[in-house]
mmCIF file of C-alpha atoms in Angstrom:
data_model
loop_
_atom_site.group_PDB
_atom_site.id
_atom_site.type_symbol
_atom_site.label_atom_id
_atom_site.label_comp_id
_atom_site.label_asym_id
_atom_site.label_seq_id
_atom_site.Cartn_x
_atom_site.Cartn_y
_atom_site.Cartn_z
ATOM 1 C CA UNK A 11 47.513 -170.880 -47.546
ATOM 2 C CA UNK A 12 48.277 -167.063 -45.326
ATOM 3 C CA UNK A 13 47.985 -168.041 -41.094
ATOM 4 C CA UNK A 14 45.699 -166.023 -40.108
ATOM 5 C CA UNK A 15 44.776 -168.061 -36.952
ATOM 6 C CA UNK A 16 46.938 -168.816 -34.572
ATOM 7 C CA UNK A 17 46.688 -171.880 -31.248
ATOM 8 C CA UNK A 18 48.178 -172.647 -28.314
ATOM 9 C CA UNK A 19 48.890 -174.610 -25.822
ATOM 10 C CA UNK A 20 49.395 -173.119 -22.211
ATOM 11 C CA UNK A 21 50.953 -175.059 -20.044
ATOM 12 C CA UNK A 22 54.746 -174.856 -20.586
ATOM 13 C CA UNK A 23 53.654 -172.935 -23.929
ATOM 14 C CA UNK A 24 52.194 -169.518 -22.668
ATOM 15 C CA UNK A 25 53.326 -169.274 -19.032
ATOM 16 C CA UNK A 26 56.122 -171.895 -17.500
ATOM 17 C CA UNK A 27 53.848 -174.278 -15.494
ATOM 18 C CA UNK A 28 56.601 -176.796 -15.334
ATOM 19 C CA UNK A 29 57.662 -176.447 -11.748
ATOM 20 C CA UNK A 30 54.085 -175.735 -9.984
ATOM 21 C CA UNK A 31 53.455 -179.346 -12.057
ATOM 22 C CA UNK A 32 55.808 -181.677 -10.607
ATOM 23 C CA UNK A 33 55.306 -180.477 -7.675
ATOM 24 C CA UNK A 34 51.691 -180.689 -7.610
ATOM 25 C CA UNK A 35 52.290 -184.228 -8.778
ATOM 26 C CA UNK A 36 55.072 -185.472 -6.345
ATOM 27 C CA UNK A 37 52.870 -183.984 -3.385
ATOM 28 C CA UNK A 38 49.928 -186.333 -4.530
ATOM 29 C CA UNK A 39 51.947 -189.290 -5.213
ATOM 30 C CA UNK A 40 53.711 -189.271 -1.932
ATOM 31 C CA UNK A 41 50.538 -188.462 0.341
ATOM 32 C CA UNK A 42 49.509 -191.551 -1.451
ATOM 33 C CA UNK A 43 52.483 -193.688 -2.172
ATOM 34 C CA UNK A 44 55.632 -192.259 0.544
ATOM 35 C CA UNK A 45 58.687 -192.331 -0.723
ATOM 36 C CA UNK A 46 58.194 -194.453 -4.430
ATOM 37 C CA UNK A 47 57.984 -191.783 -6.988
ATOM 38 C CA UNK A 48 60.867 -188.976 -7.382
ATOM 39 C CA UNK A 49 60.971 -185.898 -10.039
ATOM 40 C CA UNK A 50 62.755 -187.520 -12.448
ATOM 41 C CA UNK A 51 59.409 -190.256 -12.505
ATOM 42 C CA UNK A 52 56.996 -187.184 -13.327
ATOM 43 C CA UNK A 53 57.986 -186.357 -16.796
ATOM 44 C CA UNK A 54 55.836 -189.110 -18.388
ATOM 45 C CA UNK A 55 53.300 -187.230 -16.916
ATOM 46 C CA UNK A 56 53.088 -184.207 -18.144
ATOM 47 C CA UNK A 57 50.594 -183.506 -21.260
ATOM 48 C CA UNK A 58 47.506 -185.526 -20.837
ATOM 49 C CA UNK A 59 44.742 -184.908 -19.148
ATOM 50 C CA UNK A 60 45.101 -185.881 -15.260
ATOM 51 C CA UNK A 61 42.678 -188.834 -15.679
ATOM 52 C CA UNK A 62 44.909 -190.464 -18.470
ATOM 53 C CA UNK A 63 48.003 -189.839 -16.216
ATOM 54 C CA UNK A 64 46.763 -190.830 -12.452
ATOM 55 C CA UNK A 65 45.169 -194.072 -14.379
ATOM 56 C CA UNK A 66 48.042 -195.620 -15.104
ATOM 57 C CA UNK A 67 49.123 -195.257 -11.052
ATOM 58 C CA UNK A 68 45.617 -196.714 -9.998
ATOM 59 C CA UNK A 69 42.624 -196.561 -11.450
ATOM 60 C CA UNK A 70 41.054 -197.250 -8.841
ATOM 61 C CA UNK A 71 41.373 -194.347 -7.385
ATOM 62 C CA UNK A 72 42.041 -191.797 -10.609
ATOM 63 C CA UNK A 73 39.338 -189.160 -8.856
ATOM 64 C CA UNK A 74 41.037 -188.965 -4.852
ATOM 65 C CA UNK A 75 44.114 -188.592 -6.372
ATOM 66 C CA UNK A 76 42.820 -185.679 -9.202
ATOM 67 C CA UNK A 77 41.230 -184.489 -6.024
ATOM 68 C CA UNK A 78 44.430 -184.303 -4.604
ATOM 69 C CA UNK A 79 46.369 -182.455 -7.198
ATOM 70 C CA UNK A 80 43.511 -179.718 -7.894
ATOM 71 C CA UNK A 81 43.712 -178.755 -4.698
ATOM 72 C CA UNK A 82 47.543 -178.721 -4.070
ATOM 73 C CA UNK A 83 47.965 -177.188 -7.350
ATOM 74 C CA UNK A 84 45.030 -174.279 -6.941
ATOM 75 C CA UNK A 85 46.448 -173.050 -3.478
ATOM 76 C CA UNK A 86 50.164 -173.420 -4.683
ATOM 77 C CA UNK A 87 49.808 -171.657 -8.111
ATOM 78 C CA UNK A 88 50.858 -168.064 -8.471
ATOM 79 C CA UNK A 89 54.239 -169.586 -5.731
ATOM 80 C CA UNK A 90 54.942 -171.532 -8.747
ATOM 81 C CA UNK A 91 54.736 -170.056 -12.041
ATOM 82 C CA UNK A 92 56.485 -167.844 -14.061
ATOM 83 C CA UNK A 93 56.040 -165.962 -17.618
ATOM 84 C CA UNK A 94 58.300 -167.361 -20.586
ATOM 85 C CA UNK A 95 60.091 -164.446 -22.397
ATOM 86 C CA UNK A 96 58.976 -162.866 -24.773
ATOM 87 C CA UNK A 97 55.471 -164.855 -24.846
ATOM 88 C CA UNK A 98 53.316 -161.860 -23.608
ATOM 89 C CA UNK A 99 54.918 -159.187 -26.166
ATOM 90 C CA UNK A 100 54.854 -161.922 -28.971
ATOM 91 C CA UNK A 101 50.600 -162.314 -28.293
ATOM 92 C CA UNK A 102 50.135 -158.206 -27.956
ATOM 93 C CA UNK A 103 51.920 -157.990 -31.588
ATOM 94 C CA UNK A 104 50.257 -160.867 -32.599
ATOM 95 C CA UNK A 105 46.818 -159.732 -31.585
ATOM 96 C CA UNK A 106 47.379 -156.119 -32.469
ATOM 97 C CA UNK A 107 47.534 -157.412 -35.617
ATOM 98 C CA UNK A 108 44.302 -158.832 -36.183
ATOM 99 C CA UNK A 109 44.938 -162.749 -35.871
ATOM 100 C CA UNK A 110 43.125 -165.165 -34.494
ATOM 101 C CA UNK A 111 44.318 -166.334 -31.095
ATOM 102 C CA UNK A 112 42.954 -169.764 -28.802
ATOM 103 C CA UNK A 113 43.940 -171.730 -26.193
ATOM 104 C CA UNK A 114 43.398 -175.565 -26.329
ATOM 105 C CA UNK A 115 44.610 -176.979 -23.223
ATOM 106 C CA UNK A 116 43.699 -180.479 -21.681
ATOM 107 C CA UNK A 117 43.708 -178.402 -18.162
ATOM 108 C CA UNK A 118 40.119 -177.285 -16.112
ATOM 109 C CA UNK A 119 38.532 -174.124 -16.822
ATOM 110 C CA UNK A 120 39.258 -172.739 -13.084
ATOM 111 C CA UNK A 121 42.650 -172.786 -12.734
ATOM 112 C CA UNK A 122 43.436 -172.361 -16.967
ATOM 113 C CA UNK A 123 41.619 -168.345 -15.957
ATOM 114 C CA UNK A 124 44.151 -168.189 -13.107
ATOM 115 C CA UNK A 125 46.740 -169.534 -15.216
ATOM 116 C CA UNK A 126 45.705 -166.861 -17.985
ATOM 117 C CA UNK A 127 45.673 -164.022 -15.125
ATOM 118 C CA UNK A 128 48.916 -164.216 -13.955
ATOM 119 C CA UNK A 129 50.785 -164.372 -17.498
ATOM 120 C CA UNK A 130 48.379 -161.574 -18.443
ATOM 121 C CA UNK A 131 47.075 -162.675 -20.926
ATOM 122 C CA UNK A 132 43.125 -162.141 -20.286
ATOM 123 C CA UNK A 133 42.118 -159.953 -23.198
ATOM 124 C CA UNK A 134 44.405 -161.547 -26.070
ATOM 125 C CA UNK A 135 42.471 -164.258 -26.615
ATOM 126 C CA UNK A 136 39.062 -165.095 -28.335
ATOM 127 C CA UNK A 137 38.665 -168.359 -27.726
ATOM 128 C CA UNK A 138 39.277 -171.280 -24.826
ATOM 129 C CA UNK A 139 39.116 -174.567 -25.038
ATOM 130 C CA UNK A 140 39.725 -176.273 -22.154
ATOM 131 C CA UNK A 141 39.351 -180.570 -20.943
ATOM 132 C CA UNK A 142 35.503 -179.210 -19.754
ATOM 133 C CA UNK A 143 34.542 -178.483 -23.570
ATOM 134 C CA UNK A 144 34.751 -181.639 -25.396
ATOM 135 C CA UNK A 145 34.765 -185.363 -24.863
ATOM 136 C CA UNK A 146 38.541 -186.052 -26.432
ATOM 137 C CA UNK A 147 41.370 -184.560 -25.217
ATOM 138 C CA UNK A 148 44.801 -183.609 -28.095
ATOM 139 C CA UNK A 149 46.417 -185.492 -29.553
ATOM 140 C CA UNK A 150 42.612 -186.127 -30.752
ATOM 141 C CA UNK A 151 41.870 -183.281 -33.219
ATOM 142 C CA UNK A 152 38.263 -182.068 -30.900
ATOM 143 C CA UNK A 153 39.504 -179.521 -29.080
ATOM 144 C CA UNK A 154 40.864 -178.145 -31.548
ATOM 145 C CA UNK A 155 38.873 -178.703 -34.471
ATOM 146 C CA UNK A 156 35.847 -176.722 -31.603
ATOM 147 C CA UNK A 157 38.515 -173.563 -31.085
ATOM 148 C CA UNK A 158 38.883 -173.358 -35.194
ATOM 149 C CA UNK A 159 34.851 -173.387 -35.154
ATOM 150 C CA UNK A 160 34.461 -170.446 -32.435
ATOM 151 C CA UNK A 161 36.963 -168.907 -34.341
ATOM 152 C CA UNK A 162 35.467 -169.333 -37.505
ATOM 153 C CA UNK A 163 38.388 -169.940 -38.899
ATOM 154 C CA UNK A 164 40.001 -173.361 -41.459
ATOM 155 C CA UNK A 165 43.182 -175.735 -39.867
ATOM 156 C CA UNK A 166 44.357 -174.411 -43.624
ATOM 157 C CA UNK A 167 45.269 -171.211 -42.198
ATOM 158 C CA UNK A 168 46.070 -171.967 -38.851
ATOM 159 C CA UNK A 169 49.115 -172.762 -36.956
ATOM 160 C CA UNK A 170 49.054 -174.694 -33.592
ATOM 161 C CA UNK A 171 52.093 -173.819 -30.990
ATOM 162 C CA UNK A 172 52.873 -176.094 -28.325
ATOM 163 C CA UNK A 173 54.927 -177.831 -26.305
ATOM 164 C CA UNK A 174 54.846 -181.297 -25.869
ATOM 165 C CA UNK A 175 53.607 -184.761 -29.068
ATOM 166 C CA UNK A 176 50.271 -184.249 -27.710
ATOM 167 C CA UNK A 177 50.258 -180.641 -29.393
ATOM 168 C CA UNK A 178 51.837 -181.517 -32.614
ATOM 169 C CA UNK A 179 49.955 -184.418 -33.199
ATOM 170 C CA UNK A 180 46.901 -182.908 -32.307
ATOM 171 C CA UNK A 181 48.095 -180.038 -34.804
ATOM 172 C CA UNK A 182 48.760 -182.607 -37.675
ATOM 173 C CA UNK A 183 45.525 -184.506 -36.822
ATOM 174 C CA UNK A 184 43.507 -181.980 -37.019
ATOM 175 C CA UNK A 185 44.974 -180.346 -40.365
ATOM 176 C CA UNK A 186 46.919 -177.581 -38.744
ATOM 177 C CA UNK A 187 50.465 -176.430 -39.423
ATOM 178 C CA UNK A 188 52.638 -177.084 -35.880
ATOM 179 C CA UNK A 189 55.499 -175.149 -33.912
ATOM 180 C CA UNK A 190 57.052 -176.983 -31.327
ATOM 181 C CA UNK A 191 58.656 -174.440 -29.038
ATOM 182 C CA UNK A 192 62.364 -175.760 -28.093
ATOM 183 C CA UNK A 193 61.924 -174.384 -24.308
ATOM 184 C CA UNK A 194 59.580 -177.576 -23.521
ATOM 185 C CA UNK A 195 60.644 -179.291 -20.099
ATOM 186 C CA UNK A 196 60.934 -183.054 -22.232
ATOM 187 C CA UNK A 197 63.521 -181.568 -24.325
ATOM 188 C CA UNK A 198 63.874 -180.360 -27.727
ATOM 189 C CA UNK A 199 64.852 -182.921 -29.672
ATOM 190 C CA UNK A 200 62.675 -185.308 -28.084
ATOM 191 C CA UNK A 201 60.013 -182.200 -29.545
ATOM 192 C CA UNK A 202 61.538 -182.622 -33.378
ATOM 193 C CA UNK A 203 61.121 -186.564 -33.318
ATOM 194 C CA UNK A 204 57.308 -185.490 -33.749
ATOM 195 C CA UNK A 205 58.589 -183.283 -37.252
ATOM 196 C CA UNK A 206 56.606 -179.561 -36.339
ATOM 197 C CA UNK A 207 56.781 -177.564 -39.258
ATOM 198 C CA UNK A 208 58.099 -175.406 -37.148
ATOM 199 C CA UNK A 209 60.641 -174.902 -33.835
ATOM 200 C CA UNK A 210 60.644 -171.411 -31.674
ATOM 201 C CA UNK A 211 63.492 -170.906 -29.536
ATOM 202 C CA UNK A 212 62.194 -168.081 -28.145
ATOM 203 C CA UNK A 213 57.875 -167.227 -28.896
ATOM 204 C CA UNK A 214 59.261 -163.529 -30.651
ATOM 205 C CA UNK A 215 60.502 -166.286 -33.820
ATOM 206 C CA UNK A 216 56.185 -166.951 -34.553
ATOM 207 C CA UNK A 217 56.368 -163.590 -36.079
ATOM 208 C CA UNK A 218 58.985 -164.081 -38.837
ATOM 209 C CA UNK A 219 56.988 -167.203 -39.357
ATOM 210 C CA UNK A 220 53.248 -165.616 -39.797
ATOM 211 C CA UNK A 221 54.775 -162.244 -41.592
ATOM 212 C CA UNK A 222 55.104 -160.063 -39.127
ATOM 213 C CA UNK A 223 58.393 -158.325 -38.246
ATOM 214 C CA UNK A 224 60.898 -159.672 -35.255
ATOM 215 C CA UNK A 225 61.009 -157.496 -31.598
#
């Protein structure tokens, strides 16, 4: 079936928030547990909801940790966030060609809106599903299926694009095609282990997959 709908993860996929996320975790963890956490300890925390990541640290202080993380993250958002090459042009091309576009993220809506605005992507997306909108985060299919319901699309005509195994597994669980992004902070080889249908070296690689001309 022809792809008519593309769902994207936000962090590490549409916008480069990797440094912001790493610095937010380092700030938070080292405030509560001085000198215990280093940069290389942060990668396993990236991807899941904050509640899940912080539950592995201290289940009694999850709310305190999340509050501190979000305070730092919002205050330093535009200082650390960057755009990825060809993302804006690719999403703009998809939109002009009539594709239905959505974002499915484990982030809270207020910070999601900051990221979408930073990436100049606000006008392109018909649906944005955040952690605030669902009971279950990716890789559970609920967020993807909610986005598809709002877009009036089916899994069979949909491609899920993301930088983490939660995105690939979430797509598979929802019945969509999947595309991993080779610029994932966890490394191309890590993401390839989850067998996405496609691996994008740059976002514009998406265009021929859905039947459009390359940039």
